[in-house]
Amino acid sequence: MPNYMLRISFVGSRYHGWQIQPGLPTVQGTLTDALERILSHRVRLVGCCRTDAGVHARDYVANFTTHRELSEEKLLLSLNSLLPKDIGVLAVRKVPEGFNARYSPKGKVYAYLLWNAPCRDPFLYNFSWHVPRPLDRDLMRRAVELVSGEHEFSGFAKLEGERNTRINLRVSLREEGCLLRFEFEASHFLRYMVRRITGAVVRVGMGKVSLEDIEEFLQGRKCPYSAPPHGLTLERVIL
Amino acid sequence: MPNYMLRISFVGSRYHGWQIQPGLPTVQGTLTDALERILSHRVRLVGCCRTDAGVHARDYVANFTTHRELSEEKLLLSLNSLLPKDIGVLAVRKVPEGFNARYSPKGKVYAYLLWNAPCRDPFLYNFSWHVPRPLDRDLMRRAVELVSGEHEFSGFAKLEGERNTRINLRVSLREEGCLLRFEFEASHFLRYMVRRITGAVVRVGMGKVSLEDIEEFLQGRKCPYSAPPHGLTLERVIL
């Protein structure tokens, strides 16, 4: 059966995350409904990961199989005409039968935005965490260095079933005036991992968490801090 | 009476423009209500210009007078705590009695964003005009050169009363892949001028309007084209 890969971009503000949930608007549900209108049958849409309510994606990968032979271009146009404006299909590609959006990608890149100024920026409030108080950015950079590299990340995660919790993580922090941009790259991520690492690093900047605490979280102590979901964006899926 | 200047930033999507209209949400109305809650009296809030429904501002200037003596910092914090998240007050400053937000500024800078790609960008759909078909960018650059400089702009405007319609306008067009960014700078602007110029220049790129048409619009023939409001942002008010 033909296997189709979709590259999708979405603003997550209106959605309860990727994964279908009865009675709630989700990205997977909205896309599956649009595909059903085009194909006249229900598909099982596989996504590259779950996302939390309010999280965005500039590049999300999904796939589905169908007995119907479709033109990639036509499918792209039909989907974009049916979908709401906060979800866009960037590309449709026929892929080999063995391709699976969940297991085939080699890695992912997430960005977390933080707006650090007394006044909010109305253009960013859906896409960044507004922290009005001053932050110790030197200490934050040192915390970022501590979590970069290969570590056991179970202290920063909600564990679900058997997964490899030892991960080689690359973290960077770029500062553009009031805007702080964290970037996280790894082969795979654990649930809540990015938001909890960001939450802990920002508390280091506030003086509420020490670098020793960060080391202990890396040794398995549970990190109780989290950053709000709306600052998080899945930026790139590495195929 | 003390005179206070506000520098404001707002996302215009939810508003019927700046100017108060009975029964409709407007930026001036929302700000005047917030000021009334703080001051316990109604103020006459003067804005630097009207904006159309859906137009945004990164830097808008307004002023009001009150018999009350207020701390600039307190007023800033109170306003930001009362206002909805799509309006932010960036600064509050006590200014000389003669300052008037409408007449004192020396100029303004507007930006117009255009997303020129077959697929929309969900992150930009509230802030840019999506034009899916290919555009002749060389011709557009020539049209931009034609409208730059000192001209009579009545052909591009809805005229209201006596205003100086001879304006020295600086226009630039910057291309970053699919994103086209027009920038307009002048001492003052006529109603609908930026949207009609952008509308005409984009039709040049589509092959629907010729450079000769542009020259005729500059000689007073009415331009019937316009660009949608949500791509327009007031970027800077020059004091």
PDB file of C-alpha atoms in Angstrom, chain A residues 137-147 211:
ATOM      1  CA  ARG A 137      22.305  35.073  32.560  1.00  0.00           C
ATOM      2  CA  ASP A 138      25.868  33.998  33.411  1.00  0.00           C
ATOM      3  CA  LEU A 139      24.566  31.396  35.841  1.00  0.00           C
ATOM      4  CA  MET A 140      21.992  30.283  33.257  1.00  0.00           C
ATOM      5  CA  ARG A 141      24.725  29.732  30.680  1.00  0.00           C
ATOM      6  CA  ARG A 142      26.616  27.594  33.202  1.00  0.00           C
ATOM      7  CA  ALA A 143      23.454  25.567  33.887  1.00  0.00           C
ATOM      8  CA  VAL A 144      23.038  25.058  30.129  1.00  0.00           C
ATOM      9  CA  GLU A 145      26.618  23.748  29.940  1.00  0.00           C
ATOM     10  CA  LEU A 146      25.880  21.305  32.761  1.00  0.00           C
ATOM     11  CA  VAL A 147      22.870  19.721  31.025  1.00  0.00           C
ATOM     12  CA  LEU A 211      24.000  24.487  39.945  1.00  0.00           C
TER      13      LEU A 211
END
